[in-house]
Every structure is written in C-alpha cells, then in structure tokens.
C-alpha cells in the first residue's frame, strides 16, 4: 500500500487543471481514495463509502453517496471522486476552469442537485418534504412538517409555480454564504 | 449577615458614632468603601456590638439589653443634627438608619434608570454619543457634586460589589443570548485572540512601560518591572461591558461582533491568572522558574476548570427544569439561581467566573428552553435584560463618580504612554494573529474587520476594579490615574468615533432581514452534507465534530435532560412555530382593525358563518378570496370569543400546548377551507394561488385528498395518515371538528359544531 500511495495517479496534471485542485491536494485525495478502497479494487463502490460509520449515521447518507455514483453507476474511479470533492475546494485563491467543479455557482448547483432527486431542474414540494423528513427524524408529526415545507416553499417561490427553480434557490440561500461553508481546508 | 456587613461596609474598623447629615449626601459614604469615615451600625448588628458601643459612648456598665438599646437610641437621637427628642414622645420621627442600605441602593438604581430615560427622550442623542459615555458623564457630575459638597474624595466603588453583584448579570445575559452557531464556528479565532492576544498585550505593554520608566526625566525609576507587568495585566484586557455597550449601537456584521465580544468574555481566564500571578510575585521575595511554570499550569486549571464548573451547573439546571412542570411560576428562578451559584462557586475556587457562567448559560439554554413554558421563557428573557441593563448603567455611573477625587497621581508622561502603548500593542497583536488565522482557516478576517477589532478593544470597569484591588504601595495612585485615563479615553474617544468610522470604512453591516424557515432548512442540510463530505475525505473539521456532538446529544443528553413526554423539537420546527405565531398575531390585529361591519353575524357562532357562506355559494370565484380571508379572520375571532373552547377540548393532543399549536391548527383549518373551496366551486387552479394560507405545492393531489376526506367520517380521519406511502403530502387535520365542518359544507347540514 505504501508503494502504491507514493505513485501519483495517472493524468494528475489534467485532473488538476480541470478541477482546480492543487497537485498536493490531489495526492492527499488519492491517498484517501486508496484508504477507502478496502479491497484494493482500484475503484470505489457504494458499500465502501457506506462502511464509514459516521456517514452511515448521516441522514443524508444516501444522497451524498449518490452524488459519487451518478445515474446508478456502481463504480467510481479516482477522477470522479476528485471531481465531486473538488466542489468543496475553498473558492478563494486559485482560478480554475470556468464551469469546472469549483467555479462560483457550481457549489450551489451541486447542493441544488442533491435536493432535486428527479433531476427536472425544480425542487418540488414533495422533494422538500422528503429532505425535511430525512433531517428531522421521526418525532415530528406529519402536519407540522408539511406546514414547515409549505411555508419554506412559499417564502422562496417567487414565480408562483409551487416549485423552486435554481434561481429561487440561489436567492433563498444568498444570506448563508454557501461558498464559504462548502469549503474544506484540506482541499486548499 | 454581620460578617457580610462588616466586609462590605466596615472592613473591621473601629465603630464609632457617625456624625453627619451634611447636605443629604452622607448616605453615599455608607455604600462605598471609605478611607477615613465611620459609619453607624446597620440594624442587624448583634446586640453585643451595640452594647459595646453604648459602653464606649457612655462608659457605664450595661445593665439589660433593653436599657442598652434605649440608651443607644437616645444617644443617637441626641447627637443627630436635627436634635430629635427621645423617641417615645415623638409622633413623627425619622429613623433613617433602619432603611438606610436598601434605600440608598434603590436611590442609585433609580438615578441610573432616570438617566437612561433622559437620554432616550432626545432621539438623536444615542446615535451620536453612545450611552456609556453619557452615563460616565452623569457619574462625573455626581462625583463632582459630592466632592464639592464634602471637600473630600467621593467614595470609590467597592470591588466586591462590582465582581459579585454588578458583573454577573451582564455576563449571564451575554452568555445566554450568545448566538451559538457563529460563536462555535469562530471559536478557534476567538480563543486565539483571547488567550494569545491578551498575553501578547500584557507583556508588550508591561515591558514597554518599563522601558519608559527607565527614562530619568519622568521620575519613575522606582516602578519596577514586576509592577509594570502587573499593571499591564490589568490594563490589557478588553472589557465585555464596554464592548457590549458600544457594539450594541453599531450594527456590524455578526462575525465581527462575535469575534470582539467572544474575545472580551474569554480573556477573563487569562486576566485572572496573570493578575494573580504577578500580584503574588510582587509579594514573594524571589521568583523561581518553577513559579513561572506553575503560572502556566494555573492558566489551564483556571480556564478549563471554570468551563467544567459551568457545564456541570448547566447540566444540573437543565435536569432540574425537567421536573418543574407543576410549579411553572418558579421556573425562571432556577435559571438565575444556578447561574449565580455557578459564578460564585468558580470565584470561590479562584477559577474564572466569567468562563463558568458563560459555559453554564450556553450549556443549559437548549434544554431549559425545551423544558420551561413559554411564559417562563419570556420572563427569563426580560428579567435578564433588565438586570443586565441596570448593572451596566450602574457600572458606568460609578465609573464616573470614582474618577473625581484625590486618588490619583497625575504623572502625564506615564499616562500618555500607557494610552499609546495600549493602542499600538493591540493593533500589532491583531495584525499578527490575523495573519496566522488567515493562513490556517477558510474563514478569513478582512483588513477592515481587523481594524475594527483593534479599535474596538475597549477597556472598562473591570480594569478599574482590578486596580483598586491592588495592594497598597506607594505608586498605586499612579496606576489608578493611568487606568482612569485609559478607560475614559476608550469610552469617550473610541466609543464615540467608532460609529462614524464603521460608516466611513464601509464595514459589512448586519443584515436586518428576518430569519426564514427556508434558511434554517438549508443550513441544516449543509451541515449534514458537510459532515458527510468530511467523513469521506477523512478531514476532521468543524462539521465532523459538530455532527459527533449532535449524535451524543440526541442519544444521551436529551434523554436525561428533557422531559420525557415532550417531543424534542428541531430548530426548524421551532422557528416555523415562532414565525407562524407572529404572523397569526399580526393577522388577529389586522382582523380587529379591518373587521367588515357587513358581517356582524360572523362574530357570534359557527353556525352563522356557515349560513353566511351558504348564502354566498352562488357568488363567482372572484369573491372567493375575500370570503376566505373573512372566514380566516372570523375563525380566529370565534376561537377567542367562545370561552368554553379551551385547549383541553382538542382531542388528539396529548397535553395542552401553547398558542403556536393553536395557530397551526388554525392554519390547517383555513387550508381545508381552501381545499374544499377548490373542490366545491370547481375552480381549482385559481383558488389555490390567491390566499396566503395556501400551501403552494402539488395542486393535483389535493382535490383527490379532499374527496377522500369528505366521503369518510370524521372518526376515520386517522386513516389518512396511511397515505404517506403514496408519498403524497397529507395534511391531516388535528381535530375532527375541522373535518366535520368541511363535511357539513358538503352535505349542507347545519349541525352546530362547537
């Protein structure tokens, strides 16, 4: 394992340009990738990620894991892994490819896509309710949760369609400084 | 009690008769520490003391207690300037001694409060001059008056009174209402500024002042290095009271405020350790390296010990409130009692009382608020604010009063250099530390923020009290003078100019808009997301620890500390309820004002409402919105005017809940009118958009639900819950009466409901 860790993954330079992560950060990620890949398969499967006990207890576990395995794929190679995590690169500092994983707005879009499971570009009332139910647990009664979801939707929905488009979502979270929150120092 | 009285007032002095009634201001002497005056015994002094006094006065043997007291009374009466006759014969006598202490205390508090009213009467004043300045000014005037009348130094504020009575309410208020999310997000930076920054300041100021003392022309050769370091340790600390007072009025952004404020609170640990350390060094003949290491170790003990004491008391307080369901009236008392006990315990062990009380308040807040009733919560909030406000005002006034007088040695070079060094070292400290913070943190502190942090390092009453606690040595008055000037400088100059500077530099201000439920949801979502990503990437960042703490909390702590049958409500639901409550109150008020006189019958009964509605069945959907609004308002009114309809009659609820739930019920009922409207009048799409009550979501399932509801009976409302599997939002009404009402509308019956 030690020898494998020292070898840089193939295509490091291109990956670095694409994601905006520095080569040092990519090396760290590669080590982590290899640590997570328990059977030394060379790629990750959902079970590998779900074996992390902290993640298993996370209410958003499936959605997060799902982000690494788009469209039902069962394997995630290192570039995919790096691309997803590149969303969490601290935005201040090095420029990257526009439209790449850590360009401004891309972080928000990543979060938006986590809400929007069916991929229609809109967060509907049901999707919001599902997320709420995941996060809040079982103790809260249905009606309260429904009322909360209704209110949240009402606050953010400016077009009156009853769903949130990306712009509505961006406006709703603009006070939260999402870009700063979604930054992991390790990826600097 | 007697012991306390002695410590507070007498400090083991010889008790002789007091001889004054000069100008009505003699009472102030008895409240403060005095240099040479004597005081009459308070009423609770034991009789032996009175006997001794009587003996001293008259040199005769005491016979019986009554005779003693009588003789004393007569002797006192005889000596009073007004020359009252013996008390037995007076119809109308003045016995000021009896009420003296409470009377004086109340008078001071009254003065402080009246001053506050005075400032706010003139609207423009608080925005130009911060309140603290005005209060110090009032204090200066009072001090001047006392000085002028008595020709002696006015009394100085007793340090015990400050530390034991005036400071705890302010710190408790600060800790209880500290926004915990920004605080813990920035805790690393705050601790860095508080600990390392304070140490930097102390040593910087101490050494540079020592350097100044070496200059021969200033006549300061005899102030040793140790004295200078001691002085540095008390002057370097940023004061929470002053910072709070000034930053209240400049609405800078949350992060900046929490940085300065958190630092001012947490540096208490460092101040306490360094002050005591240097003070003990001053008294020790020789200092060994061991002592220095002991000092460092002591710092950890003081800080961490204070934190643990606070946390323990907080958990005990939370546990106690679990059982207060049947005695709601004294619930607020527990909050205050435990916090104060915690502070006193920490002070008893020479730990940091401020850190303890902050830890206690922050630790217990979550559980206590879940356990106590809404009214108790309001009481706690208002009492805390009131006490801290009174304390704050008193502190600044006493600061002003104590400035005047002859306690000071005005060595201007030393004083000026103190002020200059305070500013310089603070600025340098902030710059260097921020450099390190920005390298290791995502959360950068901009240079504008840095400037405000440096400039906002105000000193206040804490320094003042510490300087008066110094042991008497020949240069003490130099230090008191320097401290006074520094405090006045920071309060007046920095306090007044910080507001224009904030505007000038265009520092990011606090966003004033109200919190929304959506934001809460998204914040939580991001928390979980980040925790998961940190897990995956193997990085143990703040979200990771936060997640772990939450897990521990929900699985262990909540089970112990929260009342069993209460559902722990998530912050999202709590915020939602709070907002809905406000909304409902606004509606109720609007309903009162805008009540349409054309529907007087709506006031009275449910039946009439239905009757009215029936008559408007034939109206077109355009008037629908009006009807719905009127109904909504009327529904709320009906609820209030029918006294028999109390919370206990709501079936399906396990225990009486507060207004919020009622409002939620109300909303759902109106929601049902919406839904049934759309179904009945066949105007689905339009109706759902109009009213503010409508849940904007999938419009399609709702008519379906509605139909299913109207077919079923009220008792079968529970079955609706099973629809969850279809992943359709089910808004089941909380009470059959709502369904019954809808049913009635459909079936056109008029059975009275309530």
PDB file of C-alpha atoms in Angstrom, chain A residues 29 32 36 49 52-60 63-65 68 81 84-85 88 90 92 110-111 114-115 123-126 128-133 135-136 138-157 160-164 169 171-188, chain B residues 181 185 255 438-444 508 511-539 542-544 546-548 551 567-570 572-573 576-577 579-580 583 661 664 667-668 689 691-698 702 721 724 726-734:
ATOM      1  CA  UNK A  29      -7.178  12.742  -2.051  1.00  0.00           C
ATOM      2  CA  UNK A  32      -7.738   8.798   0.892  1.00  0.00           C
ATOM      3  CA  UNK A  36     -11.384   3.927   1.335  1.00  0.00           C
ATOM      4  CA  UNK A  49     -18.496   4.660   1.355  1.00  0.00           C
ATOM      5  CA  UNK A  52     -17.813   4.749   7.108  1.00  0.00           C
ATOM      6  CA  UNK A  53     -19.654   4.732  10.364  1.00  0.00           C
ATOM      7  CA  UNK A  54     -20.088   8.465  10.623  1.00  0.00           C
ATOM      8  CA  UNK A  55     -21.539   8.599   7.165  1.00  0.00           C
ATOM      9  CA  UNK A  56     -23.849   5.685   7.850  1.00  0.00           C
ATOM     10  CA  UNK A  57     -25.499   7.684  10.614  1.00  0.00           C
ATOM     11  CA  UNK A  58     -25.814  10.772   8.500  1.00  0.00           C
ATOM     12  CA  UNK A  59     -29.409  11.447   7.484  1.00  0.00           C
ATOM     13  CA  UNK A  60     -28.304  12.465   4.030  1.00  0.00           C
ATOM     14  CA  UNK A  63     -27.930  11.316  -1.258  1.00  0.00           C
ATOM     15  CA  UNK A  64     -24.307  12.045  -0.613  1.00  0.00           C
ATOM     16  CA  UNK A  65     -23.231   8.600  -1.713  1.00  0.00           C
ATOM     17  CA  UNK A  68     -20.480   9.982  -6.247  1.00  0.00           C
ATOM     18  CA  UNK A  81     -14.082  11.018  -6.724  1.00  0.00           C
ATOM     19  CA  UNK A  84     -17.101  15.557  -6.688  1.00  0.00           C
ATOM     20  CA  UNK A  85     -14.844  16.591  -3.850  1.00  0.00           C
ATOM     21  CA  UNK A  88     -15.600  21.744  -1.773  1.00  0.00           C
ATOM     22  CA  UNK A  90     -12.034  26.762  -0.948  1.00  0.00           C
ATOM     23  CA  UNK A  92     -10.719  32.000  -2.696  1.00  0.00           C
ATOM     24  CA  UNK A 110     -24.242  20.760  -6.512  1.00  0.00           C
ATOM     25  CA  UNK A 111     -26.464  21.359  -3.484  1.00  0.00           C
ATOM     26  CA  UNK A 114     -28.890  16.978  -4.091  1.00  0.00           C
ATOM     27  CA  UNK A 115     -32.319  18.348  -3.354  1.00  0.00           C
ATOM     28  CA  UNK A 123     -37.323  21.456  -6.285  1.00  0.00           C
ATOM     29  CA  UNK A 124     -40.889  20.449  -5.745  1.00  0.00           C
ATOM     30  CA  UNK A 125     -42.891  20.408  -2.574  1.00  0.00           C
ATOM     31  CA  UNK A 126     -42.524  16.665  -2.261  1.00  0.00           C
ATOM     32  CA  UNK A 128     -38.547  19.425   0.041  1.00  0.00           C
ATOM     33  CA  UNK A 129     -40.758  17.412   2.321  1.00  0.00           C
ATOM     34  CA  UNK A 130     -38.640  14.326   1.791  1.00  0.00           C
ATOM     35  CA  UNK A 131     -35.487  16.185   2.717  1.00  0.00           C
ATOM     36  CA  UNK A 132     -37.170  17.589   5.775  1.00  0.00           C
ATOM     37  CA  UNK A 133     -38.363  14.219   6.866  1.00  0.00           C
ATOM     38  CA  UNK A 135     -33.315  15.546   8.564  1.00  0.00           C
ATOM     39  CA  UNK A 136     -35.878  15.989  11.245  1.00  0.00           C
ATOM     40  CA  UNK A 138     -39.480  10.585  13.242  1.00  0.00           C
ATOM     41  CA  UNK A 139     -40.643  12.537  16.213  1.00  0.00           C
ATOM     42  CA  UNK A 140     -42.129  15.456  14.388  1.00  0.00           C
ATOM     43  CA  UNK A 141     -45.714  14.893  13.309  1.00  0.00           C
ATOM     44  CA  UNK A 142     -46.617  14.971   9.666  1.00  0.00           C
ATOM     45  CA  UNK A 143     -48.762  18.003   9.792  1.00  0.00           C
ATOM     46  CA  UNK A 144     -46.126  20.183  11.379  1.00  0.00           C
ATOM     47  CA  UNK A 145     -43.588  19.090   8.830  1.00  0.00           C
ATOM     48  CA  UNK A 146     -45.985  19.653   5.990  1.00  0.00           C
ATOM     49  CA  UNK A 147     -46.679  23.116   7.251  1.00  0.00           C
ATOM     50  CA  UNK A 148     -42.970  23.829   7.512  1.00  0.00           C
ATOM     51  CA  UNK A 149     -42.343  22.656   3.982  1.00  0.00           C
ATOM     52  CA  UNK A 150     -45.261  24.672   2.710  1.00  0.00           C
ATOM     53  CA  UNK A 151     -44.003  27.759   4.359  1.00  0.00           C
ATOM     54  CA  UNK A 152     -40.458  27.299   3.139  1.00  0.00           C
ATOM     55  CA  UNK A 153     -41.706  26.887  -0.379  1.00  0.00           C
ATOM     56  CA  UNK A 154     -43.939  29.881  -0.083  1.00  0.00           C
ATOM     57  CA  UNK A 155     -41.097  32.065   1.148  1.00  0.00           C
ATOM     58  CA  UNK A 156     -38.746  31.201  -1.638  1.00  0.00           C
ATOM     59  CA  UNK A 157     -41.004  30.682  -4.606  1.00  0.00           C
ATOM     60  CA  UNK A 160     -45.751  31.208  -8.064  1.00  0.00           C
ATOM     61  CA  UNK A 161     -45.431  27.869  -9.708  1.00  0.00           C
ATOM     62  CA  UNK A 162     -45.163  25.993  -6.482  1.00  0.00           C
ATOM     63  CA  UNK A 163     -41.660  24.741  -7.106  1.00  0.00           C
ATOM     64  CA  UNK A 164     -38.240  26.234  -6.689  1.00  0.00           C
ATOM     65  CA  UNK A 169     -32.937  28.541  -4.506  1.00  0.00           C
ATOM     66  CA  UNK A 171     -31.851  33.739  -3.756  1.00  0.00           C
ATOM     67  CA  UNK A 172     -33.100  31.851  -0.731  1.00  0.00           C
ATOM     68  CA  UNK A 173     -29.634  30.905   0.403  1.00  0.00           C
ATOM     69  CA  UNK A 174     -27.795  34.033  -0.536  1.00  0.00           C
ATOM     70  CA  UNK A 175     -27.550  35.132   3.077  1.00  0.00           C
ATOM     71  CA  UNK A 176     -25.990  31.888   4.126  1.00  0.00           C
ATOM     72  CA  UNK A 177     -22.675  32.331   2.408  1.00  0.00           C
ATOM     73  CA  UNK A 178     -22.795  28.852   0.943  1.00  0.00           C
ATOM     74  CA  UNK A 179     -19.494  29.164  -0.822  1.00  0.00           C
ATOM     75  CA  UNK A 180     -17.678  29.743   2.413  1.00  0.00           C
ATOM     76  CA  UNK A 181     -19.467  26.952   4.189  1.00  0.00           C
ATOM     77  CA  UNK A 182     -18.784  24.459   1.467  1.00  0.00           C
ATOM     78  CA  UNK A 183     -15.054  24.713   1.790  1.00  0.00           C
ATOM     79  CA  UNK A 184     -12.827  22.093   3.298  1.00  0.00           C
ATOM     80  CA  UNK A 185      -9.442  23.322   4.237  1.00  0.00           C
ATOM     81  CA  UNK A 186      -7.785  20.072   3.350  1.00  0.00           C
ATOM     82  CA  UNK A 187      -8.517  20.707  -0.263  1.00  0.00           C
ATOM     83  CA  UNK A 188      -6.755  24.036  -0.383  1.00  0.00           C
TER      84      UNK A 188
ATOM     85  CA  UNK B 181     -23.676  28.947  15.692  1.00  0.00           C
ATOM     86  CA  UNK B 185     -17.792  28.473  14.024  1.00  0.00           C
ATOM     87  CA  UNK B 255     -18.945  37.532  12.666  1.00  0.00           C
ATOM     88  CA  UNK B 438      -5.995  33.553   7.702  1.00  0.00           C
ATOM     89  CA  UNK B 439      -3.376  31.076   6.758  1.00  0.00           C
ATOM     90  CA  UNK B 440      -4.947  28.185   8.533  1.00  0.00           C
ATOM     91  CA  UNK B 441      -8.571  28.988   8.158  1.00  0.00           C
ATOM     92  CA  UNK B 442     -11.072  29.349   5.407  1.00  0.00           C
ATOM     93  CA  UNK B 443     -12.875  31.996   7.348  1.00  0.00           C
ATOM     94  CA  UNK B 444     -10.699  34.978   6.642  1.00  0.00           C
ATOM     95  CA  UNK B 508     -20.078  44.995   6.380  1.00  0.00           C
ATOM     96  CA  UNK B 511     -28.295  42.198   7.567  1.00  0.00           C
ATOM     97  CA  UNK B 512     -31.538  43.277   9.068  1.00  0.00           C
ATOM     98  CA  UNK B 513     -33.973  40.965   7.407  1.00  0.00           C
ATOM     99  CA  UNK B 514     -35.921  38.420   9.339  1.00  0.00           C
ATOM    100  CA  UNK B 515     -34.908  34.775   9.504  1.00  0.00           C
ATOM    101  CA  UNK B 516     -36.790  32.447   7.280  1.00  0.00           C
ATOM    102  CA  UNK B 517     -37.694  28.839   7.700  1.00  0.00           C
ATOM    103  CA  UNK B 518     -36.156  28.033   4.360  1.00  0.00           C
ATOM    104  CA  UNK B 519     -32.787  29.250   5.512  1.00  0.00           C
ATOM    105  CA  UNK B 520     -32.932  27.087   8.580  1.00  0.00           C
ATOM    106  CA  UNK B 521     -33.633  24.078   6.458  1.00  0.00           C
ATOM    107  CA  UNK B 522     -30.803  24.833   4.109  1.00  0.00           C
ATOM    108  CA  UNK B 523     -28.342  25.455   6.910  1.00  0.00           C
ATOM    109  CA  UNK B 524     -29.162  22.101   8.400  1.00  0.00           C
ATOM    110  CA  UNK B 525     -28.886  20.479   5.041  1.00  0.00           C
ATOM    111  CA  UNK B 526     -25.473  21.969   4.529  1.00  0.00           C
ATOM    112  CA  UNK B 527     -24.404  20.869   7.989  1.00  0.00           C
ATOM    113  CA  UNK B 528     -25.230  17.277   7.226  1.00  0.00           C
ATOM    114  CA  UNK B 529     -23.747  17.474   3.780  1.00  0.00           C
ATOM    115  CA  UNK B 530     -20.503  18.896   5.019  1.00  0.00           C
ATOM    116  CA  UNK B 531     -20.315  16.378   7.838  1.00  0.00           C
ATOM    117  CA  UNK B 532     -20.708  13.587   5.313  1.00  0.00           C
ATOM    118  CA  UNK B 533     -18.123  15.005   2.963  1.00  0.00           C
ATOM    119  CA  UNK B 534     -15.711  15.490   5.791  1.00  0.00           C
ATOM    120  CA  UNK B 535     -16.217  11.861   6.711  1.00  0.00           C
ATOM    121  CA  UNK B 536     -15.487  10.793   3.180  1.00  0.00           C
ATOM    122  CA  UNK B 537     -12.469  12.951   2.718  1.00  0.00           C
ATOM    123  CA  UNK B 538     -11.111  11.970   6.080  1.00  0.00           C
ATOM    124  CA  UNK B 539     -10.851  15.530   7.277  1.00  0.00           C
ATOM    125  CA  UNK B 542     -15.730  21.504  12.486  1.00  0.00           C
ATOM    126  CA  UNK B 543     -18.695  19.789  10.876  1.00  0.00           C
ATOM    127  CA  UNK B 544     -17.348  16.419  11.843  1.00  0.00           C
ATOM    128  CA  UNK B 546     -20.428  19.160  15.392  1.00  0.00           C
ATOM    129  CA  UNK B 547     -22.015  16.050  13.998  1.00  0.00           C
ATOM    130  CA  UNK B 548     -20.484  13.893  16.693  1.00  0.00           C
ATOM    131  CA  UNK B 551     -25.217  12.469  17.927  1.00  0.00           C
ATOM    132  CA  UNK B 567     -41.066  15.752  21.740  1.00  0.00           C
ATOM    133  CA  UNK B 568     -37.705  17.322  21.198  1.00  0.00           C
ATOM    134  CA  UNK B 569     -38.432  19.846  18.586  1.00  0.00           C
ATOM    135  CA  UNK B 570     -35.942  20.540  15.933  1.00  0.00           C
ATOM    136  CA  UNK B 572     -36.617  24.166  12.092  1.00  0.00           C
ATOM    137  CA  UNK B 573     -39.976  23.405  13.618  1.00  0.00           C
ATOM    138  CA  UNK B 576     -41.542  27.834  11.998  1.00  0.00           C
ATOM    139  CA  UNK B 577     -43.806  27.947  15.016  1.00  0.00           C
ATOM    140  CA  UNK B 579     -42.867  32.785  12.744  1.00  0.00           C
ATOM    141  CA  UNK B 580     -46.368  31.459  12.449  1.00  0.00           C
ATOM    142  CA  UNK B 583     -47.968  36.001  11.654  1.00  0.00           C
ATOM    143  CA  UNK B 661     -50.130  24.885  18.037  1.00  0.00           C
ATOM    144  CA  UNK B 664     -51.068  25.814  13.354  1.00  0.00           C
ATOM    145  CA  UNK B 667     -53.842  27.489   9.538  1.00  0.00           C
ATOM    146  CA  UNK B 668     -54.767  23.993   8.723  1.00  0.00           C
ATOM    147  CA  UNK B 689     -52.905  30.800  -5.800  1.00  0.00           C
ATOM    148  CA  UNK B 691     -54.670  33.246  -0.453  1.00  0.00           C
ATOM    149  CA  UNK B 692     -51.574  33.477   1.618  1.00  0.00           C
ATOM    150  CA  UNK B 693     -52.576  30.428   3.556  1.00  0.00           C
ATOM    151  CA  UNK B 694     -52.442  28.093   0.680  1.00  0.00           C
ATOM    152  CA  UNK B 695     -49.678  25.595   0.557  1.00  0.00           C
ATOM    153  CA  UNK B 696     -48.078  26.041  -2.744  1.00  0.00           C
ATOM    154  CA  UNK B 697     -47.177  22.663  -3.864  1.00  0.00           C
ATOM    155  CA  UNK B 698     -48.637  19.902  -5.890  1.00  0.00           C
ATOM    156  CA  UNK B 702     -55.273  17.969  -3.095  1.00  0.00           C
ATOM    157  CA  UNK B 721     -52.085   9.055   7.739  1.00  0.00           C
ATOM    158  CA  UNK B 724     -47.904   8.527   3.414  1.00  0.00           C
ATOM    159  CA  UNK B 726     -48.027   7.176  -1.688  1.00  0.00           C
ATOM    160  CA  UNK B 727     -45.568   9.950  -0.918  1.00  0.00           C
ATOM    161  CA  UNK B 728     -48.264  12.477  -1.179  1.00  0.00           C
ATOM    162  CA  UNK B 729     -48.324  15.198   1.336  1.00  0.00           C
ATOM    163  CA  UNK B 730     -51.080  14.528   3.766  1.00  0.00           C
ATOM    164  CA  UNK B 731     -52.254  17.429   5.749  1.00  0.00           C
ATOM    165  CA  UNK B 732     -54.429  15.724   8.228  1.00  0.00           C
ATOM    166  CA  UNK B 733     -56.438  17.989  10.416  1.00  0.00           C
ATOM    167  CA  UNK B 734     -55.709  17.822  14.062  1.00  0.00           C
TER     168      UNK B 734
END
